[in-house]
mmCIF file of C-alpha atoms and ligand atoms in Angstrom:
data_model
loop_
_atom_site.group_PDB
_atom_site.id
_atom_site.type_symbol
_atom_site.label_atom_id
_atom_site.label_comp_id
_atom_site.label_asym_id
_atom_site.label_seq_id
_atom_site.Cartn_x
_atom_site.Cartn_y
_atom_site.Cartn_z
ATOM 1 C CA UNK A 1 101.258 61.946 144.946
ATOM 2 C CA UNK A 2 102.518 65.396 145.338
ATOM 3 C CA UNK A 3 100.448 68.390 144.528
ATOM 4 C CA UNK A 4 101.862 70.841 141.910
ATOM 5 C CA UNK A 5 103.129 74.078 143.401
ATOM 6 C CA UNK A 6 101.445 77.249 143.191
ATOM 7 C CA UNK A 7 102.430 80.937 144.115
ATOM 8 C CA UNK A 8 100.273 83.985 143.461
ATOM 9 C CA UNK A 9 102.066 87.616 144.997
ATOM 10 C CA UNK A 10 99.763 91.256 144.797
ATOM 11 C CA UNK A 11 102.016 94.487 145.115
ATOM 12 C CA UNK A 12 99.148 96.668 145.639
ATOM 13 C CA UNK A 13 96.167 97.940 143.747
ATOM 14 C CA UNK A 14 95.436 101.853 142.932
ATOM 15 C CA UNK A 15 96.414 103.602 139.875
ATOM 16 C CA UNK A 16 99.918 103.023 139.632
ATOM 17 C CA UNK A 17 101.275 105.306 137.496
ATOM 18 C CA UNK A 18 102.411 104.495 133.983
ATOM 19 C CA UNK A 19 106.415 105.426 135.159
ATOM 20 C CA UNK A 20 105.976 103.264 137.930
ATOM 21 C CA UNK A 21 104.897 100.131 136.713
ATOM 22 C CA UNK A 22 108.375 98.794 135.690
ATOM 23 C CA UNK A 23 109.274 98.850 139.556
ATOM 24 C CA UNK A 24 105.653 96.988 140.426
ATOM 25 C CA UNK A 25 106.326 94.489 138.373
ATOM 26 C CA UNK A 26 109.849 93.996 138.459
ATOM 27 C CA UNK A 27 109.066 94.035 142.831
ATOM 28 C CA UNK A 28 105.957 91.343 142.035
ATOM 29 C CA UNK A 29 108.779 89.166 139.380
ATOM 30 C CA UNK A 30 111.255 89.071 142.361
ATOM 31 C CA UNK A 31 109.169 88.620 145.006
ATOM 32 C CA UNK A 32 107.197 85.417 142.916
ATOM 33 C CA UNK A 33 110.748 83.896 142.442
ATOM 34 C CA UNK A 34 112.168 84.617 145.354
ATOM 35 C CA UNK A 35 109.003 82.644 147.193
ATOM 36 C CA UNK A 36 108.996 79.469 144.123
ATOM 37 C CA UNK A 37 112.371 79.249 144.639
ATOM 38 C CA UNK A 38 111.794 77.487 147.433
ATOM 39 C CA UNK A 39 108.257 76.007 146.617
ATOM 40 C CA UNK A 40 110.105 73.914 143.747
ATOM 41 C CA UNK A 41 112.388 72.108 145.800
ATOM 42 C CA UNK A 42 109.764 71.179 148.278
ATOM 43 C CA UNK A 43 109.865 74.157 150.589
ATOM 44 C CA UNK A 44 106.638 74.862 152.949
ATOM 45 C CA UNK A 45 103.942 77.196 151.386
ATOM 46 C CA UNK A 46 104.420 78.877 154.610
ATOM 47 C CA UNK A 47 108.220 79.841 154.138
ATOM 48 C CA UNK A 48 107.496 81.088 150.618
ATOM 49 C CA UNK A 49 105.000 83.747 151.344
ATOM 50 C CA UNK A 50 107.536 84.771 153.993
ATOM 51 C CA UNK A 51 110.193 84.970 151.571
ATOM 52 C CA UNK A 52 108.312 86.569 148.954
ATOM 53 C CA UNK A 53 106.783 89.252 151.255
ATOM 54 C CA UNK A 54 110.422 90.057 152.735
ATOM 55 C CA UNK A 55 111.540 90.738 149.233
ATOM 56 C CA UNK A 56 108.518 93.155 148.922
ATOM 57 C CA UNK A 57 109.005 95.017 152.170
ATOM 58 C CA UNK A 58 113.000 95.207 151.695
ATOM 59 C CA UNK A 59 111.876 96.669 147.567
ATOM 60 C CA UNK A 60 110.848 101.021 148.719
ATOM 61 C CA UNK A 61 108.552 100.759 146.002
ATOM 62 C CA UNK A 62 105.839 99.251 148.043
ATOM 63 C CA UNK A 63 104.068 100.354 151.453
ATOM 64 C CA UNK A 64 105.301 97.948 153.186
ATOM 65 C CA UNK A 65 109.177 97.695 155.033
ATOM 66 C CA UNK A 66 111.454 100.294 154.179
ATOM 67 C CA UNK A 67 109.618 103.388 152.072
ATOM 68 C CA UNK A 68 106.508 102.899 153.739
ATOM 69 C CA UNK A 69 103.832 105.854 154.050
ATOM 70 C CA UNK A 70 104.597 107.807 157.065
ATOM 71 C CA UNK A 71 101.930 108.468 159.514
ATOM 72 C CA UNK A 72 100.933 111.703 161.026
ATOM 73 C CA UNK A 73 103.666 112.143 163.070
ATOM 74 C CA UNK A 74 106.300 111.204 160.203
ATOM 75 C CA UNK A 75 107.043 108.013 161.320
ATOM 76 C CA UNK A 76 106.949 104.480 159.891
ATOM 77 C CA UNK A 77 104.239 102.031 161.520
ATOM 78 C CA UNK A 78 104.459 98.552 160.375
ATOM 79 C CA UNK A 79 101.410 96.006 160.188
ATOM 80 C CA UNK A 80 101.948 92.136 159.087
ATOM 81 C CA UNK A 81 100.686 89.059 159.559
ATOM 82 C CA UNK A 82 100.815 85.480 157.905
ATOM 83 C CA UNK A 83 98.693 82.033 158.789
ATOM 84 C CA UNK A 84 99.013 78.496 157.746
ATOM 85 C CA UNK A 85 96.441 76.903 156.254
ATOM 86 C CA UNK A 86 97.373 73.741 157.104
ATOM 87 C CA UNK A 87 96.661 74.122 160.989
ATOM 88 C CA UNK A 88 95.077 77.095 161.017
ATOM 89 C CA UNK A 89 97.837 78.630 163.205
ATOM 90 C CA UNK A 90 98.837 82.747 162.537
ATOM 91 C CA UNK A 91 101.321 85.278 163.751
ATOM 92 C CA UNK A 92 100.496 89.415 163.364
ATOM 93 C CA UNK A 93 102.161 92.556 164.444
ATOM 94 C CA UNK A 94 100.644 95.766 164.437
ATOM 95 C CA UNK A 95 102.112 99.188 164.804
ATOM 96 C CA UNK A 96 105.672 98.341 164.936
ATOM 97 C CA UNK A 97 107.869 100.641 164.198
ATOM 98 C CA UNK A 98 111.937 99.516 164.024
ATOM 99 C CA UNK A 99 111.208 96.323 162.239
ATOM 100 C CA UNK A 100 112.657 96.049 158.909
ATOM 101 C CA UNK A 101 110.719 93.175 158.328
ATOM 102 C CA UNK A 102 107.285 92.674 160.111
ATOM 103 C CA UNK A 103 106.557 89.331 158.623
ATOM 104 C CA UNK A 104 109.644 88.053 159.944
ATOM 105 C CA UNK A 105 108.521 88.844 163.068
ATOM 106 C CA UNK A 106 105.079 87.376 162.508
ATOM 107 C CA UNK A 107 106.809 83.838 161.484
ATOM 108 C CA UNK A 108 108.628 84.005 164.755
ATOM 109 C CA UNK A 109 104.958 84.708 166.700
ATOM 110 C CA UNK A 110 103.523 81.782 164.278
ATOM 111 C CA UNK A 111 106.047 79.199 164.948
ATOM 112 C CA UNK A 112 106.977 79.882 168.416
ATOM 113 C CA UNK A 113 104.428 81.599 170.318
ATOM 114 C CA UNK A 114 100.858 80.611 171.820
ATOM 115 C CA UNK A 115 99.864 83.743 171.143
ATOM 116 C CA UNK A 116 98.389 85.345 168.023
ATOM 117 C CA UNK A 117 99.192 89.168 167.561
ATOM 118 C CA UNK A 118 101.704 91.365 169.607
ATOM 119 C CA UNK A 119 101.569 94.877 168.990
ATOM 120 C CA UNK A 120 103.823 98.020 169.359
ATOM 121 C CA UNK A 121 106.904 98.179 171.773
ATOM 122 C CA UNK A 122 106.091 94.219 173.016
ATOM 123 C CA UNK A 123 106.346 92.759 169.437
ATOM 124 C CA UNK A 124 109.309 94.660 168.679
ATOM 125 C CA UNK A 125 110.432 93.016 172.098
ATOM 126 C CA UNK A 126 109.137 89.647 171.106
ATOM 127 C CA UNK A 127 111.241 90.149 168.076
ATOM 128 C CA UNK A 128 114.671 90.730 169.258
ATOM 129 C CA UNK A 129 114.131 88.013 172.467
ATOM 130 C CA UNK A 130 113.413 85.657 168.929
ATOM 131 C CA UNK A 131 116.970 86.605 167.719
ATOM 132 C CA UNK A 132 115.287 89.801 165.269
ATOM 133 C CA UNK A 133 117.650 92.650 165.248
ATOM 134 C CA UNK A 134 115.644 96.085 165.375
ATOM 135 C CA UNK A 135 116.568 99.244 163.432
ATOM 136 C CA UNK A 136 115.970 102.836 164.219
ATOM 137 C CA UNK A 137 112.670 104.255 162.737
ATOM 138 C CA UNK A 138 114.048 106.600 160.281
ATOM 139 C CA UNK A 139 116.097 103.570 158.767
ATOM 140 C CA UNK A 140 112.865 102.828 157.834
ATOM 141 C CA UNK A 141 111.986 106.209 155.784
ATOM 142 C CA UNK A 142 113.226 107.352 152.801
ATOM 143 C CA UNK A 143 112.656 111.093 151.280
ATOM 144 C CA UNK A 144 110.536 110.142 148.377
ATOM 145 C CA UNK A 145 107.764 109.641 151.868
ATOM 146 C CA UNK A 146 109.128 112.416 153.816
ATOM 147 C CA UNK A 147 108.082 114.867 151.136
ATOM 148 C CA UNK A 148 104.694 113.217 150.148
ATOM 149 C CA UNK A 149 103.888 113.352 153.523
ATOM 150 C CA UNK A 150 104.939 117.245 153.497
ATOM 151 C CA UNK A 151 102.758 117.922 150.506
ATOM 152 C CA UNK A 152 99.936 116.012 152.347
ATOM 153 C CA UNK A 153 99.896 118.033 155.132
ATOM 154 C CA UNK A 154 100.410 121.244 153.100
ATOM 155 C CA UNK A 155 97.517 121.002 151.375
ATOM 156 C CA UNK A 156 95.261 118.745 153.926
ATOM 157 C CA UNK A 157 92.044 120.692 152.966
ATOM 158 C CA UNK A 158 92.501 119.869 148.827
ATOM 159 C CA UNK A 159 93.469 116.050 149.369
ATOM 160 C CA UNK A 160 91.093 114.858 152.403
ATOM 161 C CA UNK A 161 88.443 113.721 150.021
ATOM 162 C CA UNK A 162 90.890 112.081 147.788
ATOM 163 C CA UNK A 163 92.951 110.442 150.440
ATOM 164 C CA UNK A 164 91.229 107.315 150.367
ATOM 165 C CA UNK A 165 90.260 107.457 146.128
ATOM 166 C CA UNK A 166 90.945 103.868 144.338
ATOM 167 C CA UNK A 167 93.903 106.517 142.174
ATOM 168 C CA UNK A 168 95.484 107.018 145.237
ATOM 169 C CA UNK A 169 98.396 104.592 146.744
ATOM 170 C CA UNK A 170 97.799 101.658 148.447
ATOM 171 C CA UNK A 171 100.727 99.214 147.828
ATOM 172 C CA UNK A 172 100.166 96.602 150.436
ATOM 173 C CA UNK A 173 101.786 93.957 149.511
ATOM 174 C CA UNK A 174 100.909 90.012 150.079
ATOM 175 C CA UNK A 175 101.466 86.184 148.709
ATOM 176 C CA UNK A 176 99.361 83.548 149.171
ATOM 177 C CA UNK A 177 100.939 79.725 148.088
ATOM 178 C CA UNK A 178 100.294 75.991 148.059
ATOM 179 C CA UNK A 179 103.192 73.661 148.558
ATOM 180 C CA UNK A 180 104.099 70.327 147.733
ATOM 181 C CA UNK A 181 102.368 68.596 150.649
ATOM 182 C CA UNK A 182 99.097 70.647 149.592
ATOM 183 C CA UNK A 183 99.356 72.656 152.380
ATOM 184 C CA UNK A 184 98.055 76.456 151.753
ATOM 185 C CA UNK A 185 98.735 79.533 153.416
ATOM 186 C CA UNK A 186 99.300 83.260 153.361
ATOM 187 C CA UNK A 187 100.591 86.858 154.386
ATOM 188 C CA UNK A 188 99.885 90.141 153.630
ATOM 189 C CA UNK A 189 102.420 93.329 155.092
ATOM 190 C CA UNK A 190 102.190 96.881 154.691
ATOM 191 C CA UNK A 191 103.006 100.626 156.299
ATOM 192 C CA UNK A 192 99.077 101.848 155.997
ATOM 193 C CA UNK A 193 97.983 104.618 154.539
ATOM 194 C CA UNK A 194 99.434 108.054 154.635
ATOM 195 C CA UNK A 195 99.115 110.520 157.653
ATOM 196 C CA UNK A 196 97.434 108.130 159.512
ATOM 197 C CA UNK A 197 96.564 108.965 162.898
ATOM 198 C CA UNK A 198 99.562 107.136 165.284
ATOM 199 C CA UNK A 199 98.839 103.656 166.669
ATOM 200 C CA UNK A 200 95.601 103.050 163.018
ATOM 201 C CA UNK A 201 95.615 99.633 162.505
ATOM 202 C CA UNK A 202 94.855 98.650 159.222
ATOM 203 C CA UNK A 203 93.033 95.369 157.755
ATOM 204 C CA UNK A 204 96.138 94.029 156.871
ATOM 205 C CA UNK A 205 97.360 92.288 160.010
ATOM 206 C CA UNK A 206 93.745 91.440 161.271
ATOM 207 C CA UNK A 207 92.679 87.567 160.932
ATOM 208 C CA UNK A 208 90.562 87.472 158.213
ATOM 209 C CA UNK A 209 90.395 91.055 156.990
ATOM 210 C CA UNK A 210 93.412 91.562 154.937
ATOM 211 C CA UNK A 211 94.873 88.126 155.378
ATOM 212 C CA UNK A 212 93.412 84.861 156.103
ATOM 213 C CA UNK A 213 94.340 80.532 155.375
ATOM 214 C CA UNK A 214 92.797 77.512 155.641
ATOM 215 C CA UNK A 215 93.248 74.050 153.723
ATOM 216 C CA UNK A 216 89.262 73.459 153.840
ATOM 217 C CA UNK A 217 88.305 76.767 152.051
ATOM 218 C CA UNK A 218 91.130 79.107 150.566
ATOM 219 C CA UNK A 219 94.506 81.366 151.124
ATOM 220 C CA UNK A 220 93.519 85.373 150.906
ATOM 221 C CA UNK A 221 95.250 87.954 150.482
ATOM 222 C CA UNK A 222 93.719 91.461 150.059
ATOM 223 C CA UNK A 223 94.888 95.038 149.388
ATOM 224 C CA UNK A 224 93.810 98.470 149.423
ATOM 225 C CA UNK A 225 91.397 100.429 151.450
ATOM 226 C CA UNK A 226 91.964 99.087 154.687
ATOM 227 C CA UNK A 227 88.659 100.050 156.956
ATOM 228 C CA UNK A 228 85.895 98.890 154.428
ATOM 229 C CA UNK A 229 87.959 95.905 154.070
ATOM 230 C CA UNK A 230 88.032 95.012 157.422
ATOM 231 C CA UNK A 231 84.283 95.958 158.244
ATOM 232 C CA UNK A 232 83.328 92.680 155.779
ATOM 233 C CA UNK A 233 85.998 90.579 157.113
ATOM 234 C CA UNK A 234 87.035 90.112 153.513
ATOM 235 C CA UNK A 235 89.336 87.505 153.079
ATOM 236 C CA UNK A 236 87.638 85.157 155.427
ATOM 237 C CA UNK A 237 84.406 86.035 153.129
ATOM 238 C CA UNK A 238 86.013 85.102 150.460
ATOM 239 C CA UNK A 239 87.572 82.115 151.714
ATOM 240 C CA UNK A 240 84.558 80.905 152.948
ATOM 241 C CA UNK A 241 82.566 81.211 149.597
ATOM 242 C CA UNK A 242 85.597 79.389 148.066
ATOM 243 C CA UNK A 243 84.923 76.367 150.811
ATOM 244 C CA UNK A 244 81.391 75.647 149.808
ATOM 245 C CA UNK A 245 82.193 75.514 146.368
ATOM 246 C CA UNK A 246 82.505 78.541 144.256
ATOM 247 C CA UNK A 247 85.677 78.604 142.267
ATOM 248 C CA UNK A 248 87.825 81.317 143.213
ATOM 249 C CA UNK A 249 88.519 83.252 140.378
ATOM 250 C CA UNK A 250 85.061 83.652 140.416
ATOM 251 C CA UNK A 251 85.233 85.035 144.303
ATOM 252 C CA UNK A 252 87.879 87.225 143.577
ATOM 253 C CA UNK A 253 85.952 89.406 140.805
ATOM 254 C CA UNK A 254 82.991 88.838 143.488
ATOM 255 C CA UNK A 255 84.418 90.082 146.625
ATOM 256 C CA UNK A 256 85.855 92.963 144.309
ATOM 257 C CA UNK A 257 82.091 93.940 143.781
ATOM 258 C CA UNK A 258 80.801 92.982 147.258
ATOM 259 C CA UNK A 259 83.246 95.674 148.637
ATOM 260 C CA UNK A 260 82.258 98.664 146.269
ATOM 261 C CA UNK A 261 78.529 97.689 146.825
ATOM 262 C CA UNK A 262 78.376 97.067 150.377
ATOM 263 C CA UNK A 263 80.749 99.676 151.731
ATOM 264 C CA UNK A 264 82.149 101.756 148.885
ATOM 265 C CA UNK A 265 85.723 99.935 149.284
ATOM 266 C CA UNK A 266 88.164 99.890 147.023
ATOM 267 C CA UNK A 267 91.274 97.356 146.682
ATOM 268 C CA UNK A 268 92.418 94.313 145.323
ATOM 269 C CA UNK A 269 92.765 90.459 146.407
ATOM 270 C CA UNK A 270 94.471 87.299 145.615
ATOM 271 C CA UNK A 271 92.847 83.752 146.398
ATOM 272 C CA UNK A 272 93.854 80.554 146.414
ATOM 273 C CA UNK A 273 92.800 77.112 147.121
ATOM 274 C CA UNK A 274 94.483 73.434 148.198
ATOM 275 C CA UNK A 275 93.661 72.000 144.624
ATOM 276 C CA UNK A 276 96.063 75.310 143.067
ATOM 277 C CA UNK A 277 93.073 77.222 141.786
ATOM 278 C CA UNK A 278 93.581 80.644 142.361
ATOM 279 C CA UNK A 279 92.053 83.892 141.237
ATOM 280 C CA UNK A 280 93.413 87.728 140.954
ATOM 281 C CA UNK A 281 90.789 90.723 140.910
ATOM 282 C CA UNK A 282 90.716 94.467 141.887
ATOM 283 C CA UNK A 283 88.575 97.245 141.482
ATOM 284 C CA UNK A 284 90.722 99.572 141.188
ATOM 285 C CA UNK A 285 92.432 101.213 137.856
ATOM 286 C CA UNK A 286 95.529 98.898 138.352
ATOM 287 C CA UNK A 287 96.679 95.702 140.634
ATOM 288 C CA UNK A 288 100.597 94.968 140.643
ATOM 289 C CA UNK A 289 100.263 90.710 140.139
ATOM 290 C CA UNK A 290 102.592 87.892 139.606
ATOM 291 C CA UNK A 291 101.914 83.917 139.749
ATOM 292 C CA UNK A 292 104.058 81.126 138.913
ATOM 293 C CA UNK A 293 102.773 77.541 138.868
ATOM 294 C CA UNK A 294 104.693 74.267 137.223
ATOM 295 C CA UNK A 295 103.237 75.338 133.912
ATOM 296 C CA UNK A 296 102.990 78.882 133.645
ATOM 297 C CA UNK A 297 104.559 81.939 135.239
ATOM 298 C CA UNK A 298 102.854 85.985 134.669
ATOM 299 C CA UNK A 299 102.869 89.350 135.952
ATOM 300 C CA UNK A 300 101.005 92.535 135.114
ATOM 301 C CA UNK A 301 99.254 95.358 135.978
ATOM 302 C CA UNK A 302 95.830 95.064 134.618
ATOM 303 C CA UNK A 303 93.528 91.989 134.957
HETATM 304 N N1 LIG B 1 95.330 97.875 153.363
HETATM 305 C C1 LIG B 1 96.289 98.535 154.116
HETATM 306 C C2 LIG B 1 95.770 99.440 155.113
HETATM 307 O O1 LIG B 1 94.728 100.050 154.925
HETATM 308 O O2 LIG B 1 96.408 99.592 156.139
#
């Protein structure tokens, strides 16, 4: 019998302003129907994450795609990666920079390569040999970046304690699903955090950290901090707890306080397993969320 659909998005976690939250959840909405669009007529769990993250990284509200963060240097450096749950197989890129959409490329590296990650100047090149058409950089930045990154550097000395504060942006975005044939799997995409140093990777693309899939446990997606989420390997924690039994909504909340504990982290996550149990948590002020299932379909700011 055929398993009941499920698709759960995050558009970031910090404290999204009150003007901004129309745009986080109206990006989250689209994104979760963009992505079930093709989860209710059958489509793969793996092509609706893509979808739904390419509708988040083509929407400049979110760090991810187009009106990314800029790093030091005032350029756009693009981290992705997605992994199927059903074979365990992934694609990542990592510090690309003329990619309008990284997870695109990803797919490409899931579904055609033997390899795992390519990073830089050869995934870009890995891209357009897989029929990906690369953009300049600064197609890629908008001015609503250009001038937070001005004010950043500006006033460096005020805002290096509070660069990494849960109030502070972080709008990764990500999707994990569960299709039809009960396969599971996820992606996660963003542009980092601001002024980072050219050529930071952040937990996003990394196996595990900011993204991780696999039928026998769960579907992660996290968000936020990215170094104190990869130093616990998060998702794969999380996923892992989920496999021997804990239900996830319950792992979400408890990852949230394993990462403030253990390392003073701050972010979000989204977690999902092969029977369509899923659970949302952050510990920061607000989490941009959407999930749509056969019965019920929500978004919101707060959980
Ligand atoms: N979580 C996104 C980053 O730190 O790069």
């Amino acid at each position: 019998m055929p398993t009941n659909p499920v698709l759960v998005v995050h558009g970031g976690a910090w404290a999204i302003p009150d003007e901004m939250v129309e745009a986080h959840l109206n990006g989250v909405r689209n994104a979760t129907a963009a992505g079930w669009r093709l989860l209710e007529r059958g489509g793969s769990a793996l092509d609706a994450v893509e979808e739904a993250v390419v509708v988040m990284e083509d929407d400049e509200t979110f760090d991810a795609g187009r009106g990314s963060f800029l790093n030091r240097d005032g350029k756009v450096q693009l981290d992705a990666f997605i992994m199927d749950g059903a074979t365990l197989r992934g694609g990542g890129v990592g510090c690309v920079e003329r990619l309008r959409n990284p997870v695109r490329a990803a797919r490409k590296i899931l579904s055609d390569s033997t390899h795992v990650y390519f990073v830089a100047e050869g995934a870009e090149r890995f891209a357009e040999e897989h029929g990906i058409a690369l953009c300049r950089n600064e197609d890629l930045i908008i001015p609503r970046e250009i001038e937070r990154l001005r004010e950043y550097q500006s006033h460096m000395e005020e805002h290096r304690a509070d660069l990494f504060a849960p109030t502070i942006s972080h709008d990764t975005v990500g999707a994990v699903a569960l299709d039809r044939d009960g396969k599971i799997a996820a992606s996660t995409s963003t542009g980092g955090t601001l002024n980072k140093d050219p050529g930071r990777l952040g937990d996003s693309s990394l196996i595990g950290c900011g993204c991780y899939a696999d039928n026998a446990s769960a579907a992660a997606s996290t968000t936020g901090w990215g170094e104190p989420i990869m130093k616990l390997v998060l998702a794969k924690w999380a996923a892992d707890r989920v496999g021997s039994g804990s239900l996830p909504e319950w792992v979400a909340k408890e990852a949230m306080n394993y990462l403030k504990q253990r390392v003073n982290g701050h972010g979000g996550i989204i977690l999902l397993d092969a029977e369509g149990r899923f659970g949302i948590a952050h510990n920061t002020p607000r989490m941009a969320w959407s999930f749509q299932t056969v019965h019920r379909k929500d978004a919101g700011i707060e959980k």
